[in-house]
XYZ file of C-alpha atoms in Angstrom:
731
model
C 0.097 -0.010 0.014
C 1.464 3.520 -0.958
C 1.886 5.755 2.243
C -0.491 8.767 1.985
C 2.605 11.091 1.838
C 3.963 9.324 -1.167
C 0.630 9.103 -2.934
C -0.052 12.858 -2.343
C 3.423 13.379 -3.816
C 2.957 11.426 -6.828
C -0.333 12.940 -7.488
C 1.166 16.235 -7.328
C 3.962 15.540 -9.617
C 1.361 13.746 -11.993
C -0.626 16.802 -12.268
C 2.279 18.975 -12.930
C 3.236 16.685 -15.746
C -0.226 16.881 -17.096
C 0.049 20.554 -17.248
C 3.503 20.360 -19.014
C 2.759 17.702 -21.808
C 5.506 18.998 -24.149
C 8.056 18.526 -21.568
C 6.982 15.023 -20.642
C 6.684 13.984 -24.255
C 10.322 15.148 -24.919
C 11.435 13.230 -21.771
C 9.675 9.989 -22.883
C 10.991 10.180 -26.322
C 14.443 10.359 -25.001
C 14.013 7.765 -22.756
C 12.784 5.643 -25.633
C 16.086 5.908 -27.312
C 18.054 4.844 -24.164
C 15.649 1.833 -24.203
C 16.425 0.994 -27.796
C 20.256 1.293 -27.020
C 19.846 -1.067 -23.921
C 17.972 -3.626 -26.273
C 20.878 -3.528 -28.598
C 23.371 -3.983 -26.000
C 21.712 -7.020 -24.407
C 21.609 -8.608 -27.772
C 25.437 -7.952 -28.400
C 26.292 -9.087 -25.015
C 24.600 -12.615 -25.553
C 26.163 -12.764 -28.949
C 29.552 -12.175 -27.414
C 29.283 -14.136 -24.257
C 32.128 -16.465 -24.300
C 30.493 -19.003 -22.285
C 26.588 -19.062 -22.814
C 26.345 -22.218 -20.879
C 27.954 -21.130 -17.666
C 26.276 -23.076 -14.786
C 26.224 -20.200 -12.549
C 24.611 -17.719 -15.001
C 21.402 -17.888 -13.078
C 23.062 -16.263 -10.211
C 23.035 -13.181 -12.289
C 20.217 -13.019 -14.831
C 19.566 -15.811 -17.285
C 18.901 -14.928 -21.094
C 15.463 -16.128 -20.763
C 14.802 -13.691 -17.999
C 16.406 -10.888 -20.114
C 14.154 -11.912 -23.157
C 11.015 -11.924 -20.917
C 11.992 -8.277 -19.808
C 12.588 -7.183 -23.201
C 9.701 -8.999 -25.115
C 7.001 -7.024 -23.450
C 5.523 -3.595 -24.277
C 7.950 -0.848 -24.422
C 7.653 1.396 -21.296
C 8.600 4.442 -23.359
C 6.825 4.231 -26.578
C 7.315 7.575 -28.362
C 4.182 9.509 -28.448
C 4.774 10.113 -32.360
C 3.959 6.363 -32.785
C 7.623 5.423 -34.032
C 7.601 1.709 -34.953
C 9.883 -0.799 -32.937
C 11.804 -1.390 -36.062
C 13.390 2.350 -35.887
C 16.790 2.440 -34.840
C 17.818 4.393 -31.964
C 19.533 6.898 -34.350
C 16.351 7.368 -36.340
C 14.373 7.731 -33.285
C 16.627 10.253 -31.589
C 16.447 12.406 -34.692
C 12.509 12.068 -34.557
C 12.511 13.006 -31.088
C 14.773 16.079 -31.678
C 12.661 17.240 -34.494
C 9.444 16.890 -32.301
C 11.168 18.968 -29.497
C 11.872 21.588 -32.030
C 8.510 21.929 -33.067
C 7.391 22.115 -29.528
C 9.686 24.751 -28.817
C 8.650 26.687 -31.841
C 5.061 26.684 -30.787
C 6.049 28.153 -27.271
C 6.581 25.334 -25.135
C 9.826 24.790 -23.305
C 10.700 21.001 -22.677
C 12.351 20.846 -19.191
C 15.435 18.786 -20.025
C 16.269 20.926 -23.200
C 16.232 23.955 -20.987
C 18.154 22.510 -18.190
C 20.810 21.376 -20.719
C 20.971 24.958 -22.022
C 21.331 26.596 -18.565
C 24.089 24.036 -17.453
C 26.087 23.960 -20.598
C 25.129 20.298 -21.165
C 26.485 18.676 -24.347
C 24.523 15.872 -26.202
C 26.772 13.214 -24.605
C 26.005 14.791 -21.226
C 22.252 14.594 -21.769
C 22.616 10.824 -22.905
C 24.665 9.987 -19.699
C 22.048 11.661 -17.596
C 19.253 9.654 -19.151
C 20.921 6.436 -18.857
C 21.691 6.905 -14.918
C 17.946 8.340 -14.727
C 15.941 5.363 -16.398
C 16.113 2.869 -13.557
C 14.540 5.586 -11.281
C 11.617 5.471 -13.832
C 11.067 1.779 -14.752
C 12.456 -1.060 -12.444
C 13.075 -3.355 -15.361
C 16.368 -1.552 -15.905
C 17.786 -2.381 -12.682
C 17.930 -5.974 -13.744
C 18.812 -5.190 -17.190
C 21.619 -3.220 -15.876
C 22.782 -5.996 -13.739
C 22.731 -8.418 -16.647
C 24.838 -5.829 -18.627
C 27.029 -5.613 -15.733
C 27.261 -9.499 -15.240
C 26.560 -8.727 -11.562
C 22.987 -8.583 -10.392
C 23.829 -6.471 -7.377
C 24.897 -3.533 -9.502
C 21.593 -2.048 -10.580
C 22.502 1.593 -11.546
C 24.462 2.487 -14.503
C 28.161 2.932 -14.210
C 30.484 5.238 -16.103
C 31.705 2.250 -18.371
C 28.181 1.129 -19.098
C 26.953 4.705 -19.983
C 29.767 5.061 -22.213
C 29.179 1.797 -24.038
C 25.277 2.713 -24.405
C 26.298 6.315 -25.655
C 28.656 4.718 -28.236
C 31.883 6.001 -26.487
C 35.169 4.090 -25.877
C 36.188 4.015 -22.399
C 39.587 5.084 -23.603
C 38.286 8.466 -24.698
C 39.569 10.597 -22.087
C 37.066 13.505 -22.882
C 34.125 11.241 -22.723
C 35.295 9.771 -19.336
C 35.708 13.559 -17.822
C 31.966 13.811 -18.464
C 31.270 11.533 -15.476
C 33.924 13.067 -13.327
C 34.186 15.919 -10.842
C 34.961 18.428 -13.491
C 32.162 17.450 -15.793
C 28.925 19.632 -16.234
C 26.677 16.860 -14.841
C 28.421 16.515 -11.589
C 29.339 20.082 -10.921
C 25.679 21.124 -11.399
C 24.496 18.592 -9.080
C 22.647 16.541 -11.605
C 24.713 13.598 -11.359
C 26.171 11.808 -8.304
C 29.117 9.313 -8.718
C 29.075 6.813 -5.845
C 31.575 4.014 -4.656
C 34.410 6.227 -5.493
C 36.668 3.674 -4.129
C 35.937 1.183 -7.018
C 37.577 1.632 -10.363
C 36.346 4.502 -12.417
C 34.488 2.386 -14.963
C 32.568 0.536 -12.298
C 31.480 3.082 -10.105
C 27.722 3.806 -9.579
C 25.938 6.731 -11.249
C 22.780 8.081 -9.521
C 20.643 11.073 -10.374
C 19.376 12.919 -7.365
C 15.682 12.532 -6.634
C 14.936 16.266 -6.848
C 16.451 16.166 -10.550
C 14.204 13.386 -11.334
C 11.146 15.126 -9.763
C 11.855 18.275 -11.639
C 12.147 16.567 -15.011
C 8.792 14.974 -14.385
C 7.360 18.483 -13.686
C 7.682 18.829 -9.686
C 8.725 22.174 -8.682
C 8.784 21.426 -5.007
C 12.269 21.931 -3.425
C 14.011 19.357 -1.156
C 12.193 19.599 2.473
C 15.459 20.822 4.164
C 15.807 23.656 1.458
C 12.174 24.516 1.604
C 12.426 25.205 5.253
C 14.778 28.028 4.581
C 13.310 29.444 1.419
C 11.435 32.877 1.937
C 9.368 35.086 0.011
C 10.396 38.824 1.009
C 8.332 41.896 0.191
C 9.517 44.251 -2.756
C 11.318 47.492 -1.832
C 12.836 50.224 -3.757
C 15.638 52.408 -3.488
C 18.884 53.490 -5.355
C 20.858 50.288 -4.152
C 17.859 47.986 -5.589
C 17.981 49.943 -9.013
C 21.853 49.345 -8.936
C 21.785 45.809 -8.461
C 19.016 45.286 -11.043
C 21.137 46.897 -13.682
C 24.182 44.719 -12.602
C 22.017 41.660 -12.880
C 20.774 42.719 -16.304
C 24.416 43.185 -17.463
C 25.172 39.615 -16.491
C 27.150 40.306 -13.279
C 27.465 36.528 -11.816
C 28.496 37.033 -8.290
C 27.449 39.867 -5.807
C 28.391 40.298 -2.291
C 26.226 42.703 0.058
C 27.538 43.761 3.390
C 24.470 43.889 5.705
C 24.732 47.053 7.952
C 22.858 47.026 11.258
C 19.170 47.201 10.710
C 19.388 46.412 7.190
C 17.938 43.722 5.096
C 20.121 42.566 2.320
C 18.074 39.600 1.242
C 14.974 41.621 0.564
C 16.963 44.166 -1.240
C 18.646 41.570 -3.508
C 15.315 39.612 -4.153
C 13.756 42.936 -5.054
C 16.712 43.696 -7.566
C 16.218 40.271 -9.040
C 12.676 40.919 -9.790
C 13.092 44.290 -11.263
C 15.760 42.756 -13.623
C 13.223 40.173 -14.567
C 14.801 37.326 -13.077
C 12.980 34.637 -11.062
C 14.504 34.507 -7.481
C 15.314 31.828 -5.131
C 15.962 33.460 -1.590
C 17.247 31.296 1.139
C 17.800 32.397 4.726
C 20.493 30.157 5.894
C 21.378 29.026 9.208
C 23.727 30.125 11.898
C 26.564 27.766 10.840
C 27.028 29.819 7.608
C 26.930 32.979 9.571
C 29.314 31.983 12.113
C 26.970 31.616 14.998
C 24.999 34.361 16.242
C 25.821 38.111 15.360
C 27.467 38.605 18.567
C 29.589 35.646 18.369
C 30.413 36.529 14.996
C 31.728 39.950 16.163
C 33.967 38.023 18.834
C 35.752 36.243 15.789
C 33.905 32.840 15.493
C 32.996 31.416 12.245
C 32.789 28.327 9.887
C 30.518 26.199 7.917
C 29.330 22.969 9.012
C 28.728 20.024 6.630
C 24.977 20.471 6.715
C 25.274 23.987 5.952
C 27.657 23.147 2.733
C 25.233 20.496 1.809
C 22.170 22.765 2.113
C 23.961 25.614 0.076
C 24.582 22.915 -2.924
C 20.929 22.112 -2.945
C 20.275 25.868 -3.042
C 22.646 26.238 -5.995
C 21.042 23.231 -7.943
C 17.676 24.403 -7.142
C 18.395 27.612 -8.833
C 19.878 25.993 -11.695
C 16.834 23.997 -12.029
C 14.535 26.715 -12.110
C 16.739 29.004 -13.998
C 16.656 31.508 -11.043
C 18.949 33.624 -9.454
C 20.053 32.658 -6.013
C 19.989 35.034 -2.830
C 21.499 33.359 -0.042
C 23.039 34.067 3.518
C 23.986 35.278 6.010
C 27.681 34.257 5.536
C 30.579 35.412 7.520
C 33.761 36.914 5.885
C 35.664 33.591 6.233
C 32.982 31.442 4.632
C 31.929 33.843 1.766
C 34.692 32.601 -0.384
C 33.994 28.947 0.091
C 30.272 29.662 -0.534
C 30.973 31.408 -3.912
C 33.609 28.316 -4.852
C 30.628 25.929 -4.107
C 28.193 27.978 -6.046
C 30.358 28.503 -9.231
C 32.192 25.539 -9.248
C 32.833 23.183 -12.365
C 30.906 25.394 -14.854
C 31.577 27.921 -17.218
C 31.071 31.413 -15.702
C 28.118 31.884 -18.422
C 26.544 28.735 -17.359
C 26.578 29.598 -13.481
C 23.282 30.945 -12.028
C 23.363 34.614 -10.737
C 24.379 34.395 -7.211
C 23.719 37.061 -4.729
C 25.434 36.552 -1.055
C 25.077 38.704 1.990
C 26.720 38.735 5.408
C 27.734 41.294 8.134
C 31.503 41.231 7.283
C 33.387 42.621 4.328
C 34.659 40.675 1.327
C 38.399 39.921 1.406
C 39.823 41.552 -1.663
C 42.664 38.847 -2.105
C 39.826 35.987 -2.105
C 40.917 33.555 -5.150
C 38.046 32.876 -7.726
C 35.400 35.081 -9.240
C 35.872 38.832 -8.197
C 32.144 39.831 -6.970
C 30.452 43.062 -7.017
C 30.422 44.425 -3.385
C 27.875 46.802 -2.119
C 26.724 47.994 1.493
C 23.150 47.640 2.260
C 21.790 50.205 4.618
C 18.579 50.389 6.404
C 15.432 51.894 4.571
C 14.967 55.698 5.005
C 11.891 56.670 6.648
C 9.897 57.604 3.564
C 10.494 53.898 2.068
C 9.519 52.349 5.432
C 6.288 54.165 5.792
C 5.686 53.220 2.132
C 6.373 49.582 2.947
C 4.052 49.826 6.179
C 1.268 51.321 4.041
C 1.605 48.524 1.529
C 1.429 45.821 4.130
C -1.450 47.505 6.044
C -3.522 48.189 2.856
C -3.253 51.955 2.845
C -3.971 52.239 6.748
C -3.439 55.764 8.363
C -1.582 54.125 11.065
C 1.383 53.558 8.503
C 2.650 57.225 9.284
C 2.955 56.278 12.921
C 5.093 53.384 12.622
C 8.389 54.921 11.229
C 10.033 54.777 14.663
C 10.068 51.023 14.634
C 13.469 50.188 13.068
C 12.376 47.099 11.476
C 13.575 45.420 8.304
C 10.967 44.835 5.538
C 10.615 41.205 6.494
C 10.022 42.043 10.084
C 7.425 44.613 8.691
C 5.631 41.846 7.077
C 5.749 39.530 10.217
C 4.761 42.252 12.543
C 1.530 43.090 10.480
C 0.765 39.233 10.219
C 1.128 39.004 14.078
C -0.829 42.062 14.590
C -3.797 40.578 12.670
C -3.692 37.659 14.860
C -3.673 39.723 18.079
C -6.626 41.935 16.841
C -8.379 38.546 15.886
C -7.659 37.444 19.375
C -9.033 40.494 20.795
C -12.180 40.138 18.720
C -11.363 43.353 16.664
C -13.725 42.885 13.650
C -13.861 45.315 10.712
C -16.261 48.147 11.258
C -19.116 46.760 9.053
C -18.213 43.139 9.918
C -19.672 42.075 6.529
C -16.320 40.756 5.190
C -14.803 39.529 8.371
C -11.992 42.058 7.901
C -9.635 42.625 11.035
C -9.148 46.140 12.204
C -5.712 46.440 13.578
C -5.228 49.091 16.254
C -1.897 50.719 17.022
C -1.488 48.804 20.308
C -1.558 45.571 18.442
C 1.066 46.827 15.938
C 3.236 47.938 18.956
C 3.055 44.677 20.812
C 3.886 42.601 17.432
C 6.840 44.857 16.790
C 8.180 44.175 20.186
C 7.713 40.539 19.576
C 10.148 40.858 16.638
C 13.020 41.456 18.952
C 15.540 38.431 19.136
C 15.811 36.927 22.883
C 19.607 36.762 22.525
C 20.083 39.928 24.566
C 18.220 38.559 27.516
C 21.126 36.605 28.652
C 22.999 39.859 29.393
C 19.843 42.212 30.207
C 16.748 42.138 31.936
C 13.894 42.949 29.907
C 11.173 45.311 30.956
C 7.949 45.900 29.205
C 6.987 49.608 29.858
C 3.791 49.773 32.058
C 3.948 53.479 32.899
C 3.328 56.673 30.785
C 4.107 60.518 30.842
C 1.008 60.904 33.102
C 2.693 58.690 35.485
C 5.631 61.100 35.995
C 5.902 63.892 38.515
C 8.854 66.071 37.803
C 9.969 69.512 37.234
C 8.800 71.324 34.078
C 12.577 71.277 32.973
C 13.273 67.661 33.407
C 10.086 66.857 31.653
C 10.988 68.864 28.783
C 14.411 67.304 28.588
C 12.814 63.788 28.569
C 10.408 64.517 25.901
C 13.297 66.013 23.720
C 15.258 62.706 24.223
C 12.043 60.594 23.142
C 11.496 62.808 20.134
C 15.152 62.746 19.263
C 14.758 58.633 19.213
C 11.358 58.953 17.457
C 12.640 61.124 14.513
C 15.876 59.928 14.047
C 15.238 58.467 10.613
C 13.664 61.673 9.335
C 16.675 63.954 10.507
C 19.462 61.613 9.677
C 18.162 59.849 6.484
C 15.611 61.931 4.767
C 17.188 65.283 5.704
C 20.705 63.970 5.169
C 22.311 64.941 8.481
C 24.074 61.377 9.087
C 27.739 61.550 9.424
C 30.032 59.362 7.459
C 32.906 57.628 8.401
C 31.362 54.378 9.899
C 30.390 56.732 13.089
C 26.965 55.848 14.683
C 24.179 58.047 15.023
C 22.817 56.562 18.262
C 20.708 58.404 20.911
C 22.654 58.550 24.224
C 21.293 60.260 27.310
C 22.564 60.615 30.904
C 20.158 60.516 33.600
C 21.994 62.287 36.711
C 20.647 62.575 40.227
C 20.327 61.114 43.654
C 18.650 57.889 44.290
C 14.912 57.733 44.110
C 14.312 60.929 42.003
C 12.586 58.795 39.206
C 15.626 57.892 36.680
C 14.575 54.290 36.228
C 10.841 55.144 35.918
C 11.605 57.902 33.425
C 13.703 55.451 31.267
C 10.730 53.384 31.345
C 8.378 55.948 30.037
C 10.672 56.949 27.273
C 10.839 53.378 26.045
C 6.951 53.073 26.442
C 6.438 56.286 24.492
C 8.553 54.640 21.730
C 6.589 51.536 21.855
C 9.590 49.410 22.390
C 10.963 47.405 25.620
C 13.629 48.506 28.042
C 16.514 46.337 28.586
C 18.247 46.984 31.811
C 21.944 45.755 31.700
C 22.947 43.452 34.422
C 26.037 44.556 35.693
C 26.740 41.255 37.509
C 26.534 39.345 34.290
C 28.571 41.795 32.318
C 31.543 42.688 34.403
C 34.238 39.818 34.599
C 37.180 39.592 36.600
C 39.181 38.123 33.592
C 40.831 40.666 31.314
C 39.013 41.388 28.184
C 35.734 39.509 29.090
C 33.944 42.564 30.145
C 34.572 44.145 26.799
C 33.279 41.019 25.128
C 30.108 40.972 27.090
C 29.702 44.734 26.368
C 30.344 44.099 22.697
C 27.686 41.408 22.606
C 25.111 44.002 24.194
C 25.858 46.657 21.684
C 25.777 44.369 18.735
C 22.577 42.923 19.955
C 20.833 46.217 20.711
C 21.692 47.468 17.355
C 19.235 44.997 15.768
C 16.518 45.631 18.400
C 13.716 47.895 18.775
C 14.520 48.712 22.340
C 16.214 51.078 24.733
C 19.221 50.003 26.699
C 19.492 51.286 30.206
C 22.696 51.294 32.219
C 21.945 51.755 35.776
C 24.918 52.841 38.037
C 26.920 53.494 34.956
C 29.756 54.994 36.770
C 30.786 51.428 37.443
C 31.546 51.144 33.653
C 31.987 54.562 32.488
C 34.186 55.789 35.382
C 37.207 58.128 35.100
C 40.418 57.071 33.434
C 43.341 57.329 35.893
C 46.963 57.357 35.802
C 48.592 54.079 35.336
C 50.542 52.994 38.412
C 50.123 49.085 37.907
C 48.615 46.741 35.478
C 45.159 47.022 36.835
C 44.886 50.899 36.231
C 46.102 49.808 32.745
C 43.406 47.390 32.050
C 40.767 49.460 33.574
C 41.712 52.424 31.263
C 41.496 50.017 28.418
C 38.101 49.132 29.262
C 36.892 52.870 29.404
C 38.507 53.507 26.293
C 36.808 50.708 24.444
C 33.490 51.922 25.621
C 34.339 55.489 24.506
C 34.951 53.991 21.098
C 31.996 51.806 21.177
C 29.639 54.628 22.161
C 30.966 56.733 19.172
C 30.008 53.801 16.688
C 26.634 52.786 18.589
C 23.631 53.453 16.452
C 20.896 52.647 18.989
C 19.141 54.275 21.911
C 20.985 54.089 25.258
C 20.386 55.685 28.729
C 23.022 56.099 31.424
C 21.685 56.695 34.942
C 24.112 57.495 37.686
C 23.889 58.925 41.262
C 27.502 60.352 40.774
C 27.764 62.138 37.656
C 31.162 63.722 38.748
C 32.669 60.176 38.618
C 31.939 59.860 34.911
C 34.904 60.165 32.412
C 34.635 63.771 30.733
C 34.971 62.050 27.230
C 31.551 60.538 27.786
C 29.764 64.040 27.762
C 30.757 64.808 24.307
C 29.294 61.415 23.262
C 25.821 62.253 24.871
C 22.855 63.435 22.890
C 20.901 64.655 26.079
C 21.685 65.092 29.715
C 18.753 65.043 32.176
C 19.142 66.169 35.709
C 16.907 64.740 38.289
C 16.331 66.454 41.617
C 14.433 66.035 44.746
C 10.683 66.874 44.507
C 9.497 70.112 45.829
C 6.375 70.440 48.189
C 3.781 70.543 45.413
C 5.513 67.624 43.712
C 5.718 65.413 46.874
C 1.991 65.911 47.498
C 1.009 64.932 43.874
C 3.229 61.782 44.265
C 1.538 60.903 47.634
C -1.739 61.206 45.888
C -0.715 59.186 42.898
C 0.998 56.460 44.891
C -2.402 55.980 47.161
C -5.006 56.765 44.450
C -6.439 53.180 44.433
C -5.779 52.584 48.224
C -8.773 53.008 50.488
C -7.962 55.789 52.888
C -9.581 56.782 56.060
C -10.985 60.252 56.761
C -8.096 61.401 58.775
C -5.326 60.817 56.034
C -3.908 64.143 55.255
C -1.421 63.803 52.121
C -0.944 67.619 51.783
C 0.724 67.490 55.323
C 2.894 64.350 54.088
C 4.064 66.437 51.125
C 4.651 69.752 53.004
C 6.296 68.167 56.127
C 8.610 65.271 54.845
C 11.286 65.861 52.356
C 11.422 62.427 50.744
C 12.359 61.537 47.013
C 9.914 59.938 44.814
C 11.176 56.413 45.420
C 11.216 56.930 49.044
C 7.452 58.067 48.986
C 6.562 55.050 47.179
C 8.391 52.766 49.691
C 6.502 54.381 52.443
C 3.242 54.155 50.692
C 3.642 50.584 49.923
C 4.466 49.946 53.816
C 1.446 51.999 54.890
C -0.906 49.689 52.689
C 0.637 46.699 54.104
C 0.123 47.826 57.701
C -3.639 48.763 56.828
C -4.127 45.393 55.152
C -2.717 43.696 58.079
C -5.069 45.470 60.463
C -7.948 44.563 58.336
C -9.122 48.101 57.733
C -8.338 50.999 55.556
C -5.041 52.980 55.539
C -5.325 55.845 58.244
C -2.801 58.554 59.175
C -1.351 56.464 61.828
C -0.279 53.881 59.382
C 1.308 56.621 56.944
C 3.251 58.187 59.815
C 4.450 54.974 60.921
C 5.502 53.916 57.517
C 7.316 57.254 57.029
C 9.158 56.713 60.309
C 10.386 53.397 59.218
C 11.543 54.825 56.051
C 13.419 57.630 57.892
C 15.294 54.907 59.850
C 16.068 53.018 56.531
C 17.669 56.383 55.233
C 19.531 56.774 58.579
C 17.803 60.258 59.318
C 16.337 61.334 62.718
C 12.515 61.524 63.357
C 12.332 65.047 64.787
C 9.184 66.352 66.442
C 9.206 69.499 64.208
C 8.793 67.437 61.005
C 6.227 65.073 62.373
C 4.304 67.768 64.255
C 0.842 66.679 65.629
C 1.724 63.092 64.876
C 4.694 62.933 67.201
C 2.826 60.918 69.608
C 2.665 58.026 67.012
C 6.398 58.117 67.094
C 6.377 57.596 70.886
C 3.566 54.873 70.659
C 5.903 52.862 68.432
C 8.808 53.307 70.993
């Protein structure tokens, strides 16, 4: 019984063949020629057999069995009705004429097209068919065993293939067609097995994917299908330049993908603009040298599975007559990838290949010299157009340019947002067509979900839950914070659309310093800024970053910066003076390496292209060189009386309060920072809950006195006023 999966595959292939009758007719006709040649070879072998009465002949295949196999109806009767008396040469001529007529009528027989794309000679095509026929008719397994005089050898060999094609095994040029330099093997259309055997007795096998293609099946191998992508179309000057290069016949291109860019989408768009079918493969980490952070640390290399996948991708591109876009590859592997992709065939027969990676191309790499280009992130105007296209012209597109997403991330974001909207029950306004109406909140949540999780090993991810309304700050501080948020939100417009981006590889990141005493709202303000941008806040974990071994801290920081440049996120360095401290005079080795660490951070901040906030209680301890690299400096001070009263009211707005609670007195009498007020409010809430009643003034005063003691401050009667007796009651 045929398994369901096999039955489905067979049905699909059959349906494809029915839709391409000229291609199938050409293949069957050519196989009929091979069948005639096999018949002639079997007859010749019987006539020349020196020992036809061999008692052990039955161990292989008897003459009678061969006769029974050959006396039946031909499996590959030519559709033109050629008679059985036609010689193989006459039949081959007729097949060729019929194929020419079909091509003139607009058909494209697959075998002929493949031969043209791969530069196959007539002998190559004949060898391919000899190796292919046992996969289409099991009779030929036994017939090949008979011709080999070894029933275990059921596939064609180079010796048998040359015999059936009328070539001598002493013909060096003919032998080379089955070797590694031959077009068949180089193009991945033929596999030579049993390489430890003498050349003429090795096995020839046609890969299953090639057989399926010739029968009309366009589905790639499952492993390759898993990495094939269909990116959206984008425009831009680079896409136009690549399209012109492809039209001019450039074979190999290498794209250096800058942070936040999508080289695969740009290359695929260029192929489409040039009128080329495109096969786009997002390859695995092995070709990219592990993660981006690890690649920056110097690790690289291709695994065997990666190379095999690449060979499949190149072969699939040849089968389809498509340009191949593949990557990412690291700088060390790019040359190997190019060698695999262009090996064995004349340059004119190689598919056009576009590779991409994060590193540069080594100019002294042997082999074909590529066209090398840099791919930068899309400018704001093109990103807005892409959002609009994916959202069907929605007005929300104009509010999404702040998200630094690649074109494929934009497509995934919209798909994820539709799923979120469906889960929330957000149907179309009329509900007639079942359309899903996406809200900004759905898009923001879906965009945050596009962030990779690699950074979470070195930082704590915080999803913002506060907004501008939750901040109680002096007007000057609030203005500075809004300027910081606006700078991060409109960076693309200013730097790209208005042309103010600097050159020289320097980053244009937004970096801010939050300076102020503990509890004045620095962490909360960072969360508000991230929330206003619709992104997550990543709080750097110093316990994971700082390492006692020399050089390890810098490596951890590099992983953070590299990971953050590809994220829609805000980095938050709390207690930044621990990392960004002042350099000192070198008196021993420890001073030297401490200065090296600070110098590295100065260089890295110069090239950083993301959003980072440094918070410190001791701004004077930061190295002065950092201040020049800061976009905004925001000073946080202790709240004044009115601000303290507002903080008390906001902290306790959802807590049941007794009638005797005087929050104005709390704001006026106790000079606490915002963080201290929150701690006292939480303590008072616990006291009230423990007593099974609402929070009263007694609970508030008690909580404030406990906070004073934590801060090392004296509880003076002048401050507590009429509530001093509460202090005495506690004592």
